[in-house]
Amino acid sequence: MIPVEYYLVVAGVMFGIGAIGFLLRRNLLVQLMCVELLLNSVNLTLVAFNRMRPDDHNGQMFAFFVIAVAAAEAAVGLAIGLAIYRLTRSVRSDEADLLKN
Amino acid sequence: MNVLSLVFFGFSALAALLGALGVVLAHNPIRSAMGLLLAIAGVTAMFIGLDAHFLAAIELIVYAGAVVILFVFVIMLIGPDATPPHDSKVLFTRTMAAVVFGVFALVTGFFMLRAGGGLHQLPPFRPDFGTIDSFGRELFTRGLVPFELTTALFVVAVVGALAVARGRHRSDSPAEVAKEQAP
């Protein structure tokens, strides 16, 4: 079998890629996709740790709710992105400065 | 068996990491969405490797079937404006934030390696783990209240998404309607 650390390393690297992408990219849509990457890597750790202790399904249940929240977050985030696009004719996140000053 | 599972894990991890890199590095958002699809496929394969069969199905249905499609819809809706011209001006603060995050990640990894303790093998396979039957039983007993509360979250999310995406038109507010009808 495969040691649990392998899964944790993959999840950690994926989280790092997603977080750095979220910080560096300025396209609102790509940033939302990076958030999905982060949530996916967290789900992976939850499921991997749950596999280490197969008496119950606590980790999988938590991952299930994370997936549900991620779906809602994608819907609301894309709606906000569309609203910002209609307002500024751009999807660049650093042009959304309505609350500035 | 051991080699086979290792090969399976290797391919799924490769798909997940390549997909993640594709999301971040692709210039075109459509390619980013395809990278997200690849990453989700990799994560789903790893879920199967971890005997979380029900979650693997849910992941594929919700992410590949709904979230990525939603992303592609919005990118198509926005059209060519979804790919803003790549200006060479990279904000210094953002770069610094990414560098600091990367450094902290490396330091954390270093300390985790130094802590040692060896690798932890997964416990042997149990036929009642991760199936729809056992997972559903637990979800509908101990996880029933949060499961039902999820519906409230979805209702709020749908109403909020509609309200935000529809935007505010002048004729929506009663005062504006009255003002328009007055003259």
Short mmCIF file of C-alpha atoms in Angstrom, two decimals:
data_model
loop_
_atom_site.label_atom_id
_atom_site.label_comp_id
_atom_site.label_asym_id
_atom_site.label_seq_id
_atom_site.Cartn_x
_atom_site.Cartn_y
_atom_site.Cartn_z
CA MET A 1 0.00 0.00 0.00
CA ILE A 2 0.98 3.63 -0.32
CA PRO A 3 2.02 5.58 2.78
CA VAL A 4 -0.27 8.40 3.80
CA GLU A 5 2.59 10.89 3.60
CA TYR A 6 2.63 10.64 -0.20
CA TYR A 7 -0.92 11.91 -0.36
CA LEU A 8 -0.12 14.69 2.11
CA VAL A 9 2.86 15.79 0.01
CA VAL A 10 0.73 15.92 -3.14
CA ALA A 11 -1.94 17.88 -1.27
CA GLY A 12 0.64 20.27 0.15
CA VAL A 13 2.25 20.95 -3.22
CA MET A 14 -1.17 21.46 -4.77
CA PHE A 15 -2.09 23.89 -2.00
CA GLY A 16 1.15 25.79 -2.57
CA ILE A 17 0.58 26.04 -6.32
CA GLY A 18 -2.97 27.22 -5.76
CA ALA A 19 -2.05 29.80 -3.13
CA ILE A 20 0.82 31.26 -5.13
CA GLY A 21 -1.40 31.35 -8.22
CA PHE A 22 -4.10 33.14 -6.27
CA LEU A 23 -1.58 35.73 -5.12
CA LEU A 24 0.13 36.27 -8.48
CA ARG A 25 -2.67 36.06 -11.03
CA ARG A 26 -4.94 39.05 -11.49
CA ASN A 27 -7.65 37.44 -13.57
CA LEU A 28 -10.71 37.11 -11.34
CA LEU A 29 -11.79 33.83 -12.96
CA VAL A 30 -8.37 32.23 -12.60
CA GLN A 31 -8.22 33.34 -8.98
CA LEU A 32 -11.55 31.62 -8.31
CA MET A 33 -10.18 28.46 -9.94
CA CYS A 34 -7.17 28.68 -7.62
CA VAL A 35 -9.55 28.77 -4.65
CA GLU A 36 -11.11 25.58 -5.96
CA LEU A 37 -7.62 24.05 -6.10
CA LEU A 38 -7.01 24.99 -2.46
CA LEU A 39 -10.29 23.43 -1.33
CA ASN A 40 -9.52 20.29 -3.34
CA SER A 41 -6.14 19.85 -1.72
CA VAL A 42 -7.68 20.25 1.73
CA ASN A 43 -10.28 17.64 0.82
CA LEU A 44 -7.46 15.30 -0.16
CA THR A 45 -5.80 15.60 3.26
CA LEU A 46 -9.14 15.05 5.01
CA VAL A 47 -9.84 11.87 3.06
CA ALA A 48 -6.26 10.62 3.50
CA PHE A 49 -6.37 11.10 7.27
CA ASN A 50 -9.78 9.44 7.38
CA ARG A 51 -8.28 6.42 5.60
CA MET A 52 -5.72 6.17 8.41
CA ARG A 53 -8.56 5.68 10.91
CA PRO A 54 -11.28 3.73 9.13
CA ASP A 55 -13.55 3.31 12.18
CA ASP A 56 -15.80 6.16 11.13
CA HIS A 57 -16.26 8.58 8.23
CA ASN A 58 -15.70 11.90 9.97
CA GLY A 59 -13.09 13.14 7.50
CA GLN A 60 -15.10 12.09 4.48
CA MET A 61 -18.18 13.75 5.91
CA PHE A 62 -16.23 16.95 6.41
CA ALA A 63 -14.92 16.74 2.84
CA PHE A 64 -18.51 16.27 1.65
CA PHE A 65 -19.57 19.53 3.29
CA VAL A 66 -16.48 21.28 1.96
CA ILE A 67 -17.51 20.21 -1.56
CA ALA A 68 -21.02 21.56 -0.94
CA VAL A 69 -19.69 24.89 0.31
CA ALA A 70 -17.21 25.07 -2.59
CA ALA A 71 -20.01 24.66 -5.11
CA ALA A 72 -22.00 27.48 -3.49
CA GLU A 73 -18.86 29.61 -3.31
CA ALA A 74 -18.15 29.11 -7.02
CA ALA A 75 -21.70 30.16 -7.91
CA VAL A 76 -21.62 33.31 -5.77
CA GLY A 77 -18.05 34.15 -6.74
CA LEU A 78 -18.81 33.90 -10.45
CA ALA A 79 -21.91 36.05 -9.95
CA ILE A 80 -19.76 38.70 -8.26
CA GLY A 81 -17.25 38.39 -11.12
CA LEU A 82 -20.01 38.96 -13.65
CA ALA A 83 -21.27 41.99 -11.71
CA ILE A 84 -17.76 43.46 -11.60
CA TYR A 85 -17.36 42.81 -15.32
CA ARG A 86 -20.60 44.62 -16.08
CA LEU A 87 -19.43 47.54 -13.98
CA THR A 88 -15.81 47.92 -15.14
CA ARG A 89 -15.79 45.96 -18.44
CA SER A 90 -12.82 44.01 -17.10
CA VAL A 91 -12.20 40.84 -15.12
CA ARG A 92 -8.99 42.08 -13.54
CA SER A 93 -9.28 41.94 -9.81
CA ASP A 94 -7.09 45.00 -9.17
CA GLU A 95 -9.48 47.18 -11.15
CA ALA A 96 -12.24 46.46 -8.69
CA ASP A 97 -11.57 49.32 -6.30
CA LEU A 98 -15.07 50.57 -5.55
CA LEU A 99 -14.42 50.62 -1.81
CA LYS A 100 -11.17 52.54 -2.19
CA ASN A 101 -11.02 56.06 -0.63
CA MET B 1 -0.64 -5.30 -6.44
CA ASN B 2 1.80 -3.00 -4.69
CA VAL B 3 3.46 -1.87 -7.91
CA LEU B 4 0.09 -1.45 -9.57
CA SER B 5 -1.26 0.78 -6.80
CA LEU B 6 1.95 2.78 -6.84
CA VAL B 7 1.64 3.33 -10.60
CA PHE B 8 -2.00 4.32 -10.15
CA PHE B 9 -1.05 6.78 -7.43
CA GLY B 10 1.78 8.17 -9.55
CA PHE B 11 -0.47 8.85 -12.52
CA SER B 12 -3.19 10.43 -10.40
CA ALA B 13 -0.69 12.63 -8.53
CA LEU B 14 0.90 13.65 -11.82
CA ALA B 15 -2.51 14.57 -13.24
CA ALA B 16 -3.41 16.59 -10.14
CA LEU B 17 -0.14 18.54 -10.05
CA LEU B 18 0.03 19.12 -13.82
CA GLY B 19 -3.56 20.31 -13.75
CA ALA B 20 -2.81 22.68 -10.86
CA LEU B 21 0.20 24.07 -12.74
CA GLY B 22 -1.97 24.44 -15.84
CA VAL B 23 -4.53 26.48 -13.89
CA VAL B 24 -1.89 28.90 -12.65
CA LEU B 25 0.33 29.16 -15.74
CA ALA B 26 -2.17 29.19 -18.60
CA HIS B 27 -2.79 32.60 -20.10
CA ASN B 28 -6.18 31.70 -21.54
CA PRO B 29 -8.84 31.13 -18.84
CA ILE B 30 -10.37 28.32 -20.89
CA ARG B 31 -7.08 26.45 -20.61
CA SER B 32 -7.09 27.19 -16.89
CA ALA B 33 -10.53 25.60 -16.68
CA MET B 34 -9.23 22.53 -18.54
CA GLY B 35 -6.31 22.39 -16.09
CA LEU B 36 -8.81 22.49 -13.23
CA LEU B 37 -10.62 19.58 -14.89
CA LEU B 38 -7.38 17.58 -15.05
CA ALA B 39 -6.57 18.38 -11.41
CA ILE B 40 -10.06 17.28 -10.36
CA ALA B 41 -9.65 14.04 -12.30
CA GLY B 42 -6.37 13.43 -10.44
CA VAL B 43 -7.93 14.15 -7.06
CA THR B 44 -10.84 11.84 -7.89
CA ALA B 45 -8.41 9.06 -8.78
CA MET B 46 -6.63 9.58 -5.46
CA PHE B 47 -9.98 9.41 -3.65
CA ILE B 48 -10.53 6.03 -5.30
CA GLY B 49 -7.05 5.00 -4.15
CA LEU B 50 -8.06 5.98 -0.62
CA ASP B 51 -11.24 3.82 -0.81
CA ALA B 52 -13.51 6.88 -0.68
CA HIS B 53 -15.69 5.68 -3.54
CA PHE B 54 -18.77 7.73 -2.76
CA LEU B 55 -16.77 10.92 -2.38
CA ALA B 56 -14.99 10.21 -5.66
CA ALA B 57 -18.36 10.05 -7.42
CA ILE B 58 -19.55 13.23 -5.70
CA GLU B 59 -16.31 15.03 -6.57
CA LEU B 60 -16.65 14.11 -10.23
CA ILE B 61 -20.34 15.07 -10.40
CA VAL B 62 -20.09 18.34 -8.51
CA TYR B 63 -16.75 19.64 -9.75
CA ALA B 64 -16.36 18.25 -13.26
CA GLY B 65 -20.08 18.28 -13.90
CA ALA B 66 -21.12 21.57 -12.35
CA VAL B 67 -18.33 23.87 -11.21
CA VAL B 68 -16.07 23.60 -14.27
CA ILE B 69 -19.06 23.91 -16.60
CA LEU B 70 -20.12 27.04 -14.70
CA PHE B 71 -16.62 28.47 -15.12
CA VAL B 72 -16.62 27.71 -18.85
CA PHE B 73 -20.08 29.28 -19.19
CA VAL B 74 -18.94 32.50 -17.55
CA ILE B 75 -15.72 32.63 -19.59
CA MET B 76 -17.74 32.17 -22.80
CA LEU B 77 -20.25 34.78 -21.64
CA ILE B 78 -17.55 37.35 -21.03
CA GLY B 79 -15.83 36.49 -24.31
CA PRO B 80 -12.49 37.94 -25.37
CA ASP B 81 -12.48 40.31 -22.39
CA ALA B 82 -11.88 37.28 -20.17
CA THR B 83 -8.28 37.27 -21.44
CA PRO B 84 -6.96 40.72 -20.57
CA PRO B 85 -3.70 41.69 -22.30
CA HIS B 86 -0.74 40.48 -20.37
CA ASP B 87 1.02 43.57 -19.11
CA SER B 88 4.55 43.12 -17.88
CA LYS B 89 3.91 45.22 -14.79
CA VAL B 90 3.78 42.71 -11.97
CA LEU B 91 2.79 44.30 -8.70
CA PHE B 92 5.68 44.22 -6.25
CA THR B 93 3.49 43.59 -3.20
CA ARG B 94 1.84 40.59 -4.85
CA THR B 95 5.16 39.08 -5.81
CA MET B 96 6.42 39.60 -2.30
CA ALA B 97 3.31 37.93 -0.87
CA ALA B 98 3.84 34.90 -3.10
CA VAL B 99 7.56 34.73 -2.23
CA VAL B 100 6.85 34.96 1.50
CA PHE B 101 4.23 32.26 1.23
CA GLY B 102 6.61 30.02 -0.72
CA VAL B 103 9.40 30.53 1.80
CA PHE B 104 7.10 29.64 4.69
CA ALA B 105 5.90 26.55 2.82
CA LEU B 106 9.51 25.44 2.24
CA VAL B 107 10.42 26.03 5.91
CA THR B 108 7.38 24.02 7.02
CA GLY B 109 8.33 21.19 4.68
CA PHE B 110 11.90 21.24 5.99
CA PHE B 111 10.77 20.94 9.60
CA MET B 112 8.34 18.17 8.69
CA LEU B 113 11.18 16.25 7.05
CA ARG B 114 13.44 16.84 10.04
CA ALA B 115 10.81 15.64 12.49
CA GLY B 116 11.19 12.17 10.96
CA GLY B 117 9.02 9.39 12.32
CA GLY B 118 9.07 7.39 9.11
CA LEU B 119 6.24 6.67 6.72
CA HIS B 120 2.85 5.54 7.96
CA GLN B 121 1.31 2.73 5.97
CA LEU B 122 -2.44 2.81 5.47
CA PRO B 123 -4.36 0.23 7.52
CA PRO B 124 -5.70 -2.80 5.62
CA PHE B 125 -8.73 -2.43 3.40
CA ARG B 126 -12.14 -2.77 5.02
CA PRO B 127 -15.09 -3.61 2.79
CA ASP B 128 -17.47 -1.39 4.77
CA PHE B 129 -15.38 1.77 4.43
CA GLY B 130 -16.28 4.56 2.06
CA THR B 131 -19.17 2.81 0.32
CA ILE B 132 -22.45 4.60 -0.28
CA ASP B 133 -24.13 2.34 2.29
CA SER B 134 -21.80 2.98 5.21
CA PHE B 135 -21.13 6.62 4.38
CA GLY B 136 -24.81 7.38 3.85
CA ARG B 137 -25.75 5.69 7.11
CA GLU B 138 -23.34 7.92 8.99
CA LEU B 139 -24.30 11.04 7.03
CA PHE B 140 -27.98 10.58 7.85
CA THR B 141 -27.46 9.83 11.54
CA ARG B 142 -24.66 11.87 13.03
CA GLY B 143 -24.36 14.32 10.15
CA LEU B 144 -28.06 14.91 9.62
CA VAL B 145 -28.30 18.43 11.07
CA PRO B 146 -25.40 19.93 9.06
CA PHE B 147 -26.66 18.06 5.99
CA GLU B 148 -30.07 19.69 6.30
CA LEU B 149 -28.48 23.06 7.03
CA THR B 150 -26.62 22.75 3.72
CA THR B 151 -29.96 23.22 1.96
CA ALA B 152 -30.37 26.58 3.70
CA LEU B 153 -26.87 27.50 2.52
CA PHE B 154 -27.77 26.61 -1.06
CA VAL B 155 -30.98 28.63 -0.97
CA VAL B 156 -29.07 31.65 0.31
CA ALA B 157 -26.35 31.10 -2.31
CA VAL B 158 -28.84 30.86 -5.18
CA VAL B 159 -30.76 33.95 -4.08
CA GLY B 160 -27.52 35.85 -3.52
CA ALA B 161 -26.05 34.82 -6.88
CA LEU B 162 -29.24 35.88 -8.66
CA ALA B 163 -29.39 39.20 -6.84
CA VAL B 164 -25.73 40.00 -7.52
CA ALA B 165 -25.57 38.84 -11.14
CA ARG B 166 -28.83 40.50 -12.17
CA GLY B 167 -27.49 43.86 -11.16
CA ARG B 168 -29.57 46.83 -10.18
CA HIS B 169 -31.62 48.54 -12.82
CA ARG B 170 -32.99 52.01 -12.47
CA SER B 171 -36.56 50.90 -12.81
CA ASP B 172 -36.23 48.38 -9.99
CA SER B 173 -36.59 50.67 -7.02
CA PRO B 174 -40.09 52.06 -6.39
CA ALA B 175 -38.82 55.61 -6.01
CA GLU B 176 -37.20 55.54 -9.45
CA VAL B 177 -40.32 54.06 -11.00
CA ALA B 178 -42.43 56.82 -9.46
CA LYS B 179 -39.97 59.45 -10.68
CA GLU B 180 -40.05 58.06 -14.22
CA GLN B 181 -43.82 57.94 -14.30
CA ALA B 182 -44.30 61.42 -12.81
CA PRO B 183 -43.69 63.67 -15.82
#
